[in-house]
Tab-separated table of C-alpha atoms in Angstrom:
chain	number	residue	atom	x	y	z
A	1	MET	CA	0.166	-0.187	0.056
A	2	ARG	CA	1.360	3.495	-0.642
A	3	TYR	CA	-0.128	6.667	0.439
A	4	ILE	CA	-0.039	10.301	-1.058
A	5	ALA	CA	-0.569	13.200	1.522
A	6	HIS	CA	-1.243	16.880	0.131
A	7	GLY	CA	-0.619	19.298	3.218
A	8	ALA	CA	1.677	21.595	4.981
A	9	ASP	CA	3.857	19.379	7.267
A	10	LYS	CA	4.419	16.058	8.133
A	11	SER	CA	2.309	15.842	11.322
A	12	SER	CA	-1.048	17.059	9.785
A	13	ALA	CA	-0.316	14.927	6.573
A	14	TRP	CA	-0.024	12.218	8.856
A	15	LEU	CA	-3.397	13.049	10.755
A	16	GLY	CA	-5.271	13.369	7.315
A	17	LEU	CA	-3.780	9.916	6.461
A	18	GLY	CA	-5.189	8.353	9.306
A	19	LEU	CA	-8.792	10.095	9.110
A	20	ALA	CA	-8.784	9.344	5.542
A	21	LEU	CA	-7.582	6.103	5.851
A	22	VAL	CA	-10.457	5.432	8.447
A	23	LEU	CA	-13.007	7.196	6.092
A	24	MET	CA	-11.658	5.012	3.357
A	25	LEU	CA	-12.102	1.817	4.981
A	26	MET	CA	-15.617	3.223	6.030
A	27	LEU	CA	-16.251	4.126	2.578
A	28	ILE	CA	-14.698	0.629	1.196
A	29	ALA	CA	-17.273	-1.252	3.687
A	30	THR	CA	-20.352	0.984	3.059
A	31	PHE	CA	-19.452	0.855	-0.751
A	32	LEU	CA	-21.731	0.124	-3.285
A	33	SER	CA	-24.578	2.451	-4.843
A	34	GLY	CA	-23.558	2.735	-8.580
A	35	THR	CA	-23.514	6.648	-7.878
A	36	PRO	CA	-22.009	8.373	-10.942
A	37	ALA	CA	-18.216	9.599	-10.363
A	38	ARG	CA	-18.281	13.298	-9.314
A	39	ALA	CA	-16.138	15.796	-10.905
A	40	ASP	CA	-13.132	15.280	-8.388
A	41	THR	CA	-13.238	11.345	-9.418
A	42	PRO	CA	-11.378	10.445	-12.910
A	43	GLN	CA	-13.905	8.902	-14.911
A	44	THR	CA	-11.823	5.506	-15.176
A	45	GLU	CA	-12.918	4.881	-11.702
A	46	GLN	CA	-16.308	3.771	-10.529
A	47	VAL	CA	-17.271	4.567	-6.857
A	48	ILE	CA	-18.286	1.943	-4.823
A	49	LEU	CA	-18.508	3.603	-1.816
A	50	ARG	CA	-19.178	7.332	-0.388
A	51	CYS	CA	-20.065	8.902	2.843
A	52	GLN	CA	-19.275	11.977	5.233
A	53	MET	CA	-18.579	11.430	8.775
A	54	GLU	CA	-20.760	12.329	11.417
A	55	GLY	CA	-19.514	15.898	12.866
A	56	SER	CA	-17.364	16.566	9.797
A	57	SER	CA	-17.652	17.852	6.216
A	58	ARG	CA	-15.241	15.445	5.120
A	59	GLU	CA	-16.371	12.411	3.218
A	60	ALA	CA	-14.676	9.299	2.280
A	61	THR	CA	-14.763	7.471	-1.137
A	62	ILE	CA	-13.685	3.956	-2.098
A	63	ALA	CA	-12.993	3.426	-5.841
A	64	LEU	CA	-12.457	0.573	-8.254
A	65	ALA	CA	-9.398	1.360	-10.553
A	66	GLY	CA	-8.573	-1.723	-12.664
A	67	THR	CA	-7.145	-4.263	-10.200
A	68	GLN	CA	-6.681	-1.526	-7.337
A	69	ALA	CA	-9.099	-0.353	-4.745
A	70	VAL	CA	-8.648	3.686	-4.269
A	71	TYR	CA	-9.480	5.247	-1.132
A	72	ARG	CA	-9.769	9.008	-0.921
A	73	PHE	CA	-10.434	11.266	2.098
A	74	GLY	CA	-10.890	14.960	2.427
A	75	THR	CA	-13.437	17.977	1.811
A	76	PRO	CA	-15.723	17.309	-1.568
A	77	GLY	CA	-14.637	19.496	-4.080
A	78	GLN	CA	-11.003	20.194	-2.963
A	79	ALA	CA	-8.053	18.155	-3.716
A	80	PRO	CA	-7.942	14.738	-1.453
A	81	GLU	CA	-6.119	15.191	1.619
A	82	LEU	CA	-5.228	11.298	1.396
A	83	THR	CA	-5.243	8.959	-1.466
A	84	LEU	CA	-4.623	5.327	-0.531
A	85	ARG	CA	-4.023	2.288	-3.175
A	86	GLU	CA	-4.198	-1.229	-2.718
A	87	ARG	CA	-4.477	-4.200	-5.033
A	88	LEU	CA	-7.536	-6.530	-4.918
A	89	MET	CA	-5.775	-9.514	-4.581
A	90	ASP	CA	-4.235	-8.485	-1.336
A	91	LEU	CA	-7.022	-6.445	0.160
A	92	ASP	CA	-8.279	-7.656	3.565
A	93	TYR	CA	-11.785	-8.198	3.167
A	94	ARG	CA	-14.394	-10.172	5.242
A	95	ARG	CA	-18.084	-10.572	4.564
A	96	ALA	CA	-20.858	-11.973	7.098
A	97	ARG	CA	-24.526	-12.616	6.812
A	98	GLY	CA	-26.306	-9.515	8.124
A	99	ILE	CA	-29.896	-9.467	8.913
A	100	GLY	CA	-32.588	-11.042	6.458
A	101	SER	CA	-30.299	-11.812	3.410
A	102	THR	CA	-28.147	-8.849	3.725
A	103	ILE	CA	-24.233	-8.848	3.504
A	104	ASP	CA	-22.363	-7.222	5.929
A	105	GLU	CA	-18.605	-6.377	4.982
A	106	THR	CA	-15.260	-5.223	6.595
A	107	ILE	CA	-12.365	-3.966	4.873
A	108	THR	CA	-9.013	-3.394	6.682
A	109	PHE	CA	-6.318	-1.150	5.385
A	110	ARG	CA	-2.758	-1.190	7.319
A	111	ASN	CA	-0.089	1.484	7.072
A	112	HIS	CA	3.006	0.291	8.988
A	113	ASP	CA	1.766	-0.573	12.371
A	114	THR	CA	-1.635	1.039	12.279
A	115	PHE	CA	-5.047	-0.593	11.084
A	116	TYR	CA	-8.037	1.073	9.713
A	117	ARG	CA	-10.904	-1.543	9.814
A	118	PHE	CA	-14.061	-0.172	8.145
A	119	THR	CA	-17.555	-2.417	8.663
A	120	THR	CA	-20.649	-1.464	6.827
A	121	GLY	CA	-23.921	-3.272	6.106
A	122	PHE	CA	-27.792	-2.949	7.388
A	123	ARG	CA	-29.302	-3.005	11.126
A	124	ASP	CA	-32.740	-3.493	12.294
A	125	LYS	CA	-34.791	-3.091	15.518
A	126	LEU	CA	-34.248	0.521	15.252
A	127	GLN	CA	-36.870	3.268	16.098
A	128	PRO	CA	-39.225	4.443	14.489
A	129	ASP	CA	-39.534	1.529	12.558
A	130	PRO	CA	-37.871	-1.632	14.192
A	131	THR	CA	-38.655	-3.628	10.810
A	132	ALA	CA	-36.905	-1.651	8.548
A	133	TYR	CA	-33.326	-2.147	7.432
A	134	HIS	CA	-30.827	0.628	8.369
A	135	ARG	CA	-27.774	1.427	6.858
A	136	PHE	CA	-24.671	1.893	8.991
A	137	GLY	CA	-20.820	2.222	8.344
A	138	HIS	CA	-18.013	2.915	11.123
A	139	VAL	CA	-14.172	2.851	10.688
A	140	THR	CA	-11.961	1.746	13.685
A	141	VAL	CA	-8.357	2.921	13.966
A	142	SER	CA	-5.979	0.733	16.005
A	143	ARG	CA	-2.513	-0.026	16.881
A	144	ALA	CA	-0.607	-2.671	18.894
A	145	GLY	CA	-4.487	-3.835	19.822
A	146	LYS	CA	-5.493	-0.887	21.072
A	147	ILE	CA	-8.354	1.487	19.657
A	148	LEU	CA	-7.239	4.956	18.814
A	149	ALA	CA	-10.422	6.295	16.982
A	150	LYS	CA	-14.241	5.466	15.675
A	151	LEU	CA	-15.426	7.315	12.739
A	152	VAL	CA	-19.166	6.756	12.068
A	153	CYS	CA	-20.788	7.389	8.766
A	154	ARG	CA	-23.687	9.572	8.687
A	155	GLU	CA	-26.905	7.295	7.347
A	156	ALA	CA	-28.191	9.604	5.017
A	157	THR	CA	-24.812	9.965	3.348
A	158	ILE	CA	-23.985	6.597	2.800
A	159	GLU	CA	-24.046	5.359	-0.891
A	160	ARG	CA	-23.246	1.773	-1.652
A	161	ILE	CA	-23.167	-0.702	-4.391
A	162	PRO	CA	-23.923	-4.228	-2.860
A	163	GLU	CA	-21.328	-6.715	-3.452
A	164	LYS	CA	-19.470	-4.972	-6.123
A	165	LEU	CA	-16.407	-5.530	-4.805
A	166	THR	CA	-16.819	-9.082	-4.225
A	167	GLN	CA	-17.756	-9.399	-7.936
A	168	VAL	CA	-14.638	-7.169	-9.224
A	169	MET	CA	-12.289	-9.584	-7.081
A	170	ILE	CA	-14.176	-12.964	-7.920
A	171	ALA	CA	-13.584	-11.357	-11.784
A	172	GLU	CA	-9.658	-11.365	-10.961
A	173	GLY	CA	-9.383	-14.862	-9.960
A	174	ARG	CA	-9.566	-14.385	-5.828
A	175	LYS	CA	-11.850	-17.271	-4.734
A	176	THR	CA	-12.154	-16.536	-1.062
A	177	ASP	CA	-12.144	-13.689	1.574
A	178	SER	CA	-9.527	-13.002	4.013
A	179	THR	CA	-11.016	-15.639	6.679
A	180	GLY	CA	-10.760	-18.172	3.888
A	181	GLU	CA	-14.484	-18.108	3.183
A	182	THR	CA	-15.136	-19.050	-0.394
A	183	PHE	CA	-17.139	-16.371	-2.206
A	184	PRO	CA	-20.304	-16.975	-3.435
A	185	ASN	CA	-21.489	-19.106	-6.784
A	186	TYR	CA	-24.334	-17.176	-7.404
A	187	THR	CA	-24.049	-14.725	-10.497
A	188	ILE	CA	-24.017	-10.928	-8.603
A	189	GLN	CA	-26.748	-8.568	-10.577
A	190	TYR	CA	-28.221	-5.463	-10.083
A	191	PRO	CA	-31.661	-6.057	-11.602
A	192	ALA	CA	-34.060	-3.479	-12.758
A	193	PRO	CA	-37.303	-2.987	-11.030
A	194	ALA	CA	-39.699	-6.013	-11.232
A	195	ARG	CA	-41.749	-4.215	-13.918
A	196	GLN	CA	-38.589	-3.729	-16.205
A	197	SER	CA	-37.311	-7.038	-15.634
A	198	PRO	CA	-37.770	-10.200	-18.184
A	199	PRO	CA	-39.948	-13.195	-17.119
A	200	CYS	CA	-39.015	-15.723	-14.825
A	201	GLU	CA	-36.824	-18.668	-15.718
A	202	GLN	CA	-36.433	-21.852	-13.882
A	203	THR	CA	-32.486	-22.160	-12.420
A	204	PHE	CA	-31.839	-25.225	-10.495
A	205	ASN	CA	-34.033	-25.418	-7.422
A	206	VAL	CA	-35.281	-21.796	-7.725
A	207	ASP	CA	-35.760	-19.315	-10.636
A	208	SER	CA	-34.271	-16.293	-11.698
A	209	CYS	CA	-37.008	-13.948	-10.303
A	210	TRP	CA	-36.166	-15.175	-6.819
A	211	SER	CA	-32.512	-15.015	-7.348
A	212	ARG	CA	-32.976	-11.000	-8.372
A	213	GLY	CA	-35.126	-10.719	-5.274
A	214	ALA	CA	-32.418	-12.201	-3.093
A	215	GLU	CA	-29.936	-10.015	-4.530
A	216	MET	CA	-32.212	-6.851	-3.960
A	217	GLU	CA	-32.510	-7.900	-0.465
A	218	ARG	CA	-28.716	-8.147	0.047
A	219	SER	CA	-28.440	-4.643	-1.122
A	220	GLY	CA	-30.911	-3.452	1.561
A	221	ASP	CA	-33.608	-2.450	-1.210
A	222	LEU	CA	-36.803	-4.214	0.332
A	223	ALA	CA	-39.614	-3.062	-1.879
A	224	ALA	CA	-37.530	-3.740	-4.976
A	225	ALA	CA	-36.789	-7.119	-3.308
A	226	LEU	CA	-40.476	-7.834	-3.021
A	227	GLY	CA	-41.528	-6.921	-6.460
A	228	HIS	CA	-39.073	-9.952	-7.746
A	229	TYR	CA	-40.228	-12.168	-4.967
A	230	ASP	CA	-43.994	-11.562	-6.152
A	231	MET	CA	-43.275	-12.463	-9.745
A	232	SER	CA	-41.219	-15.473	-8.508
A	233	CYS	CA	-44.597	-16.363	-6.739
A	234	ALA	CA	-46.540	-15.646	-9.548
A	235	ALA	CA	-44.319	-17.933	-11.836
A	236	LYS	CA	-45.185	-21.100	-9.663
A	237	PHE	CA	-41.868	-22.337	-10.548
A	238	ASN	CA	-41.192	-23.247	-6.821
A	239	THR	CA	-42.967	-21.481	-3.472
A	240	ALA	CA	-39.617	-19.823	-2.108
A	241	GLY	CA	-40.930	-16.443	-3.692
A	242	CYS	CA	-44.461	-16.791	-2.268
A	243	TYR	CA	-42.482	-17.445	1.248
A	244	ASP	CA	-39.996	-14.683	1.127
A	245	ALA	CA	-42.828	-12.314	-0.139
A	246	GLY	CA	-45.231	-13.166	2.546
A	247	LYS	CA	-42.434	-12.567	5.423
A	248	PHE	CA	-42.043	-8.994	4.196
A	249	TYR	CA	-45.918	-8.527	3.705
A	250	LEU	CA	-46.136	-9.729	7.456
A	251	HIS	CA	-42.950	-8.169	9.193
A	252	ASN	CA	-42.170	-4.936	7.488
A	253	ARG	CA	-44.288	-1.620	8.502
A	254	GLN	CA	-43.785	0.337	5.331
A	255	LEU	CA	-44.758	-3.131	3.078
A	256	ARG	CA	-47.181	-4.998	5.237
A	257	ASN	CA	-50.552	-6.112	3.609
A	258	TYR	CA	-52.088	-8.949	5.722
A	259	ALA	CA	-54.119	-10.185	3.038
A	260	ARG	CA	-51.230	-10.671	0.723
A	261	ALA	CA	-49.139	-12.101	3.431
A	262	GLN	CA	-52.089	-14.849	3.947
A	263	ASP	CA	-52.315	-15.354	0.217
A	264	ARG	CA	-48.628	-15.854	-0.195
A	265	PHE	CA	-48.081	-17.765	2.860
A	266	THR	CA	-50.620	-20.076	2.017
A	267	ARG	CA	-49.080	-20.913	-1.253
A	268	ALA	CA	-46.141	-22.067	0.491
A	269	CYS	CA	-47.907	-23.969	3.021
A	270	ASP	CA	-49.632	-25.744	0.957
A	271	GLY	CA	-46.590	-26.494	-1.361
A	272	THR	CA	-44.264	-29.570	-1.013
A	273	ASP	CA	-41.020	-27.747	-0.001
A	274	PRO	CA	-40.145	-29.290	3.248
A	275	GLY	CA	-37.931	-26.796	4.117
A	276	GLU	CA	-40.048	-23.916	3.975
A	277	GLY	CA	-43.731	-25.209	4.042
A	278	PRO	CA	-43.751	-25.781	8.016
A	279	TYR	CA	-42.401	-22.146	8.284
A	280	ALA	CA	-45.430	-20.655	5.969
A	281	CYS	CA	-47.738	-22.673	8.027
A	282	LYS	CA	-46.628	-21.529	11.277
A	283	TYR	CA	-46.842	-17.776	10.282
A	284	LEU	CA	-50.831	-18.680	9.366
A	285	GLY	CA	-51.187	-20.521	12.601
A	286	TRP	CA	-49.986	-17.705	14.469
A	287	MET	CA	-51.980	-15.096	12.535
A	288	ALA	CA	-54.895	-17.007	13.238
A	289	LEU	CA	-53.983	-17.676	16.966
A	290	THR	CA	-53.408	-13.980	17.850
A	291	GLY	CA	-56.018	-12.536	15.318
A	292	THR	CA	-53.271	-10.775	13.461
A	293	GLY	CA	-54.584	-9.656	9.817
A	294	MET	CA	-57.427	-11.883	10.445
A	295	PRO	CA	-60.153	-12.891	12.987
A	296	ARG	CA	-58.950	-15.286	15.916
A	297	ASP	CA	-59.584	-18.491	15.067
A	298	TYR	CA	-58.586	-21.379	17.480
A	299	ASP	CA	-59.670	-24.005	15.328
A	300	LYS	CA	-57.744	-22.719	12.255
A	301	ALA	CA	-54.943	-22.043	14.252
A	302	TRP	CA	-54.755	-25.521	15.248
A	303	SER	CA	-55.045	-27.170	12.099
A	304	LEU	CA	-52.207	-24.798	10.511
A	305	LEU	CA	-49.833	-25.165	13.460
A	306	ALA	CA	-50.314	-29.138	13.532
A	307	ARG	CA	-49.085	-28.988	9.579
A	308	ALA	CA	-45.948	-26.564	11.011
A	309	CYS	CA	-45.275	-28.957	13.951
A	310	PHE	CA	-46.496	-32.490	12.810
A	311	LEU	CA	-48.039	-32.980	9.551
A	312	HIS	CA	-46.634	-30.995	6.793
A	313	ASN	CA	-44.335	-33.729	5.040
A	314	ASP	CA	-43.369	-37.018	5.482
A	315	VAL	CA	-39.609	-36.362	6.167
A	316	LEU	CA	-40.877	-34.744	9.536
A	317	MET	CA	-39.157	-31.390	9.117
A	318	ILE	CA	-40.599	-29.015	11.402
A	319	ASP	CA	-40.882	-25.343	12.590
A	320	ALA	CA	-39.969	-25.610	16.226
A	321	GLU	CA	-41.684	-22.406	16.887
A	322	GLY	CA	-44.781	-23.730	15.484
A	323	CYS	CA	-44.629	-26.423	18.072
A	324	HIS	CA	-44.696	-23.863	20.667
A	325	PHE	CA	-47.766	-21.913	19.265
A	326	PHE	CA	-49.418	-25.282	18.715
A	327	ALA	CA	-48.950	-26.042	22.549
A	328	GLN	CA	-50.519	-22.437	23.242
A	329	THR	CA	-53.328	-23.254	21.149
A	330	ALA	CA	-54.036	-26.617	22.328
A	331	LEU	CA	-53.992	-25.062	26.185
A	332	GLU	CA	-55.876	-22.074	25.351
A	333	LYS	CA	-58.568	-23.735	23.131
A	334	TYR	CA	-59.151	-26.768	25.775
A	335	GLY	CA	-57.213	-26.181	28.803
A	336	GLN	CA	-59.880	-24.111	30.402
A	337	ALA	CA	-62.371	-27.083	30.268
A	338	PRO	CA	-61.843	-29.800	33.167
A	339	ARG	CA	-62.962	-32.730	30.729
A	340	HIS	CA	-60.667	-31.629	28.303
A	341	ARG	CA	-57.608	-30.389	30.077
A	342	ASP	CA	-55.724	-33.746	30.156
A	343	MET	CA	-55.894	-34.059	26.389
A	344	ALA	CA	-54.931	-30.333	26.259
A	345	ASN	CA	-51.897	-30.878	28.407
A	346	TYR	CA	-51.044	-34.266	26.476
A	347	ALA	CA	-51.275	-32.707	22.968
A	348	ALA	CA	-49.264	-29.582	24.225
A	349	TYR	CA	-46.171	-31.769	25.626
A	350	ILE	CA	-46.340	-33.723	22.382
A	351	ALA	CA	-45.883	-30.687	20.619
A	352	LEU	CA	-43.292	-29.085	22.674
A	353	ALA	CA	-41.154	-32.276	22.605
A	354	MET	CA	-41.390	-32.355	18.831
A	355	GLY	CA	-39.890	-28.653	19.101
A	356	CYS	CA	-37.412	-29.817	21.200
A	357	SER	CA	-36.031	-32.418	18.905
A	358	ASP	CA	-35.082	-29.523	16.607
A	359	ASN	CA	-32.760	-28.021	19.315
A	360	ALA	CA	-35.094	-25.227	20.510
A	361	GLN	CA	-33.914	-24.922	23.668
A	362	THR	CA	-36.743	-22.408	24.967
A	363	VAL	CA	-39.353	-24.971	23.911
A	364	CYS	CA	-37.369	-27.887	25.777
A	365	ALA	CA	-37.475	-25.757	28.616
A	366	GLU	CA	-41.134	-25.134	28.134
A	367	GLY	CA	-41.952	-28.774	27.854
A	368	ARG	CA	-40.258	-29.668	30.938
A	369	ALA	CA	-41.634	-27.119	32.719
A	370	LEU	CA	-45.109	-28.639	31.800
A	371	TYR	CA	-44.235	-31.901	32.645
A	372	GLN	CA	-42.907	-31.134	36.116
A	373	ARG	CA	-46.308	-29.311	36.885
A	374	GLU	CA	-48.417	-31.918	35.701
A	375	ALA	CA	-46.416	-34.863	37.501
A	376	ALA	CA	-46.673	-32.592	40.921
A	377	ARG	CA	-50.713	-32.899	40.235
A	378	ASN	CA	-50.135	-36.384	39.210
A	379	ALA	CA	-51.992	-35.794	35.817
A	380	ARG	CA	-53.715	-38.836	34.352
A	381	TRP	CA	-52.586	-38.202	30.993
A	382	LEU	CA	-48.840	-38.915	32.296
A	383	LYS	CA	-49.992	-42.514	32.489
A	384	GLN	CA	-51.337	-42.621	28.983
A	385	CYS	CA	-48.159	-40.720	27.465
A	386	ALA	CA	-45.957	-43.783	29.069
A	387	LYS	CA	-48.041	-46.548	27.788
A	388	ASP	CA	-48.414	-44.846	24.202
A	389	ALA	CA	-44.457	-44.523	24.152
A	390	SER	CA	-43.830	-47.974	25.289
A	391	ASP	CA	-46.155	-49.327	23.086
A	392	ARG	CA	-44.346	-47.612	20.056
A	393	SER	CA	-40.553	-47.756	20.941
A	394	THR	CA	-38.471	-49.027	23.677
A	395	GLN	CA	-36.197	-46.321	23.155
A	396	PHE	CA	-38.007	-43.508	24.656
A	397	SER	CA	-39.951	-43.046	27.815
A	398	CYS	CA	-42.786	-40.264	28.001
A	399	ALA	CA	-40.323	-38.011	30.183
A	400	ALA	CA	-37.473	-38.850	27.694
A	401	LEU	CA	-39.476	-37.404	24.965
A	402	ILE	CA	-38.432	-34.134	25.935
A	403	GLU	CA	-34.659	-34.183	25.658
A	404	TYR	CA	-32.462	-33.208	22.710
A	405	ASP	CA	-30.537	-35.590	21.155
A	406	LYS	CA	-27.776	-34.467	18.641
A	407	ASN	CA	-27.606	-37.596	16.713
A	408	TYR	CA	-29.840	-37.223	13.463
A	409	ASP	CA	-31.040	-41.028	13.473
A	410	VAL	CA	-32.026	-40.952	16.949
A	411	SER	CA	-33.562	-37.497	16.524
A	412	GLN	CA	-35.792	-38.720	13.547
A	413	ALA	CA	-36.790	-42.055	15.651
A	414	LYS	CA	-38.163	-39.737	18.318
A	415	ARG	CA	-39.955	-37.459	15.667
A	416	ARG	CA	-41.644	-40.688	14.310
A	417	VAL	CA	-42.546	-41.793	17.670
A	418	LEU	CA	-44.045	-38.316	18.446
A	419	ASN	CA	-46.031	-38.283	15.396
A	420	SER	CA	-47.256	-41.499	16.267
A	421	LEU	CA	-48.686	-40.570	19.686
A	422	PHE	CA	-49.707	-37.176	18.351
A	423	LEU	CA	-52.003	-38.839	15.866
A	424	ARG	CA	-53.509	-41.262	18.388
A	425	ALA	CA	-54.020	-38.480	20.717
A	426	ILE	CA	-56.196	-36.364	18.642
A	427	ASP	CA	-58.191	-39.292	17.203
A	428	SER	CA	-58.942	-40.257	20.796
């Protein structure tokens, strides 16, 4: 790496380098927005990251120039205070899965014994809308393991082209990030809005519209992602787009539409994909249980959540949270009536045991607590559970059903027993 400082003396130049480097890192991590180059950026370069720092008029930019990444820091419209260059093949670059399907990225530059680490991506759970994705970027400067400074980008100024740096490094022949993680094998593209995009085409186990939606979600443009997911759902090659669209329509305040969420989840719940179907059934069951977007309906919730926890597919892939909600439904629907209380607790326990088989520890704890409460009052259903378990297996007692086993074959054997107990319980 080499740096070029423009200034009056060495000390101020070095400070400018530090801040610029920090911002550069910041910009390299916050990068990616396809923003046209400004007058102070050579037209042979493509800016992939730009932001202004909080409490400062200075900005940092990261640009691609052939086989190099170029960082500049300074006041817009003036000569940069600092310029840094690094070969793409040598760049310290790390990526991680962010919220949803977004990609968070960290880029580190080194100047002698000083490191400038910039991280950028998205975060959620922030006010005023906890369901929105919020851009963030920050650069930390450290030496000998000690943090010297941390610069934060103003969110409104962050311009970023998602994964552009990864795309160019792959084209240069680089195969991994700096941790050894293999770069993605999907084609990185920046699709037009759904209404301007070509029809969906089948691609392996998904389709081109779903892939475009996933790329837009990684970039943080959720409205654009939803448009492509809806196209995928309408094309009916698979139900992946239906499921992902349903989540946006349910969870995101700006995109919320309960009727559409119900429609998209229904298509996925009725589909044959064992990896997403139980989850779609869970969301529908939760909506019915809580009266979210539809009238509260315990019977409907019971039916949908039973599919999420037990009945969606023959390979017994499940949604553990759906099992929790099924147990809640059983107790709310039947648990208050004395003549149905045993059946309600038995069904709830079986559901919680099924969820526990997926290593959902909160569900395991919930099931153990239920068993202990019922044992303390010598509930009649415990004897029935013990008999049913012994009839179907010598491997599991009723109490052992609520214990997680990391062995896949043992876990699947337990699920088969639980499924059989569930069918017998609701039949009786």
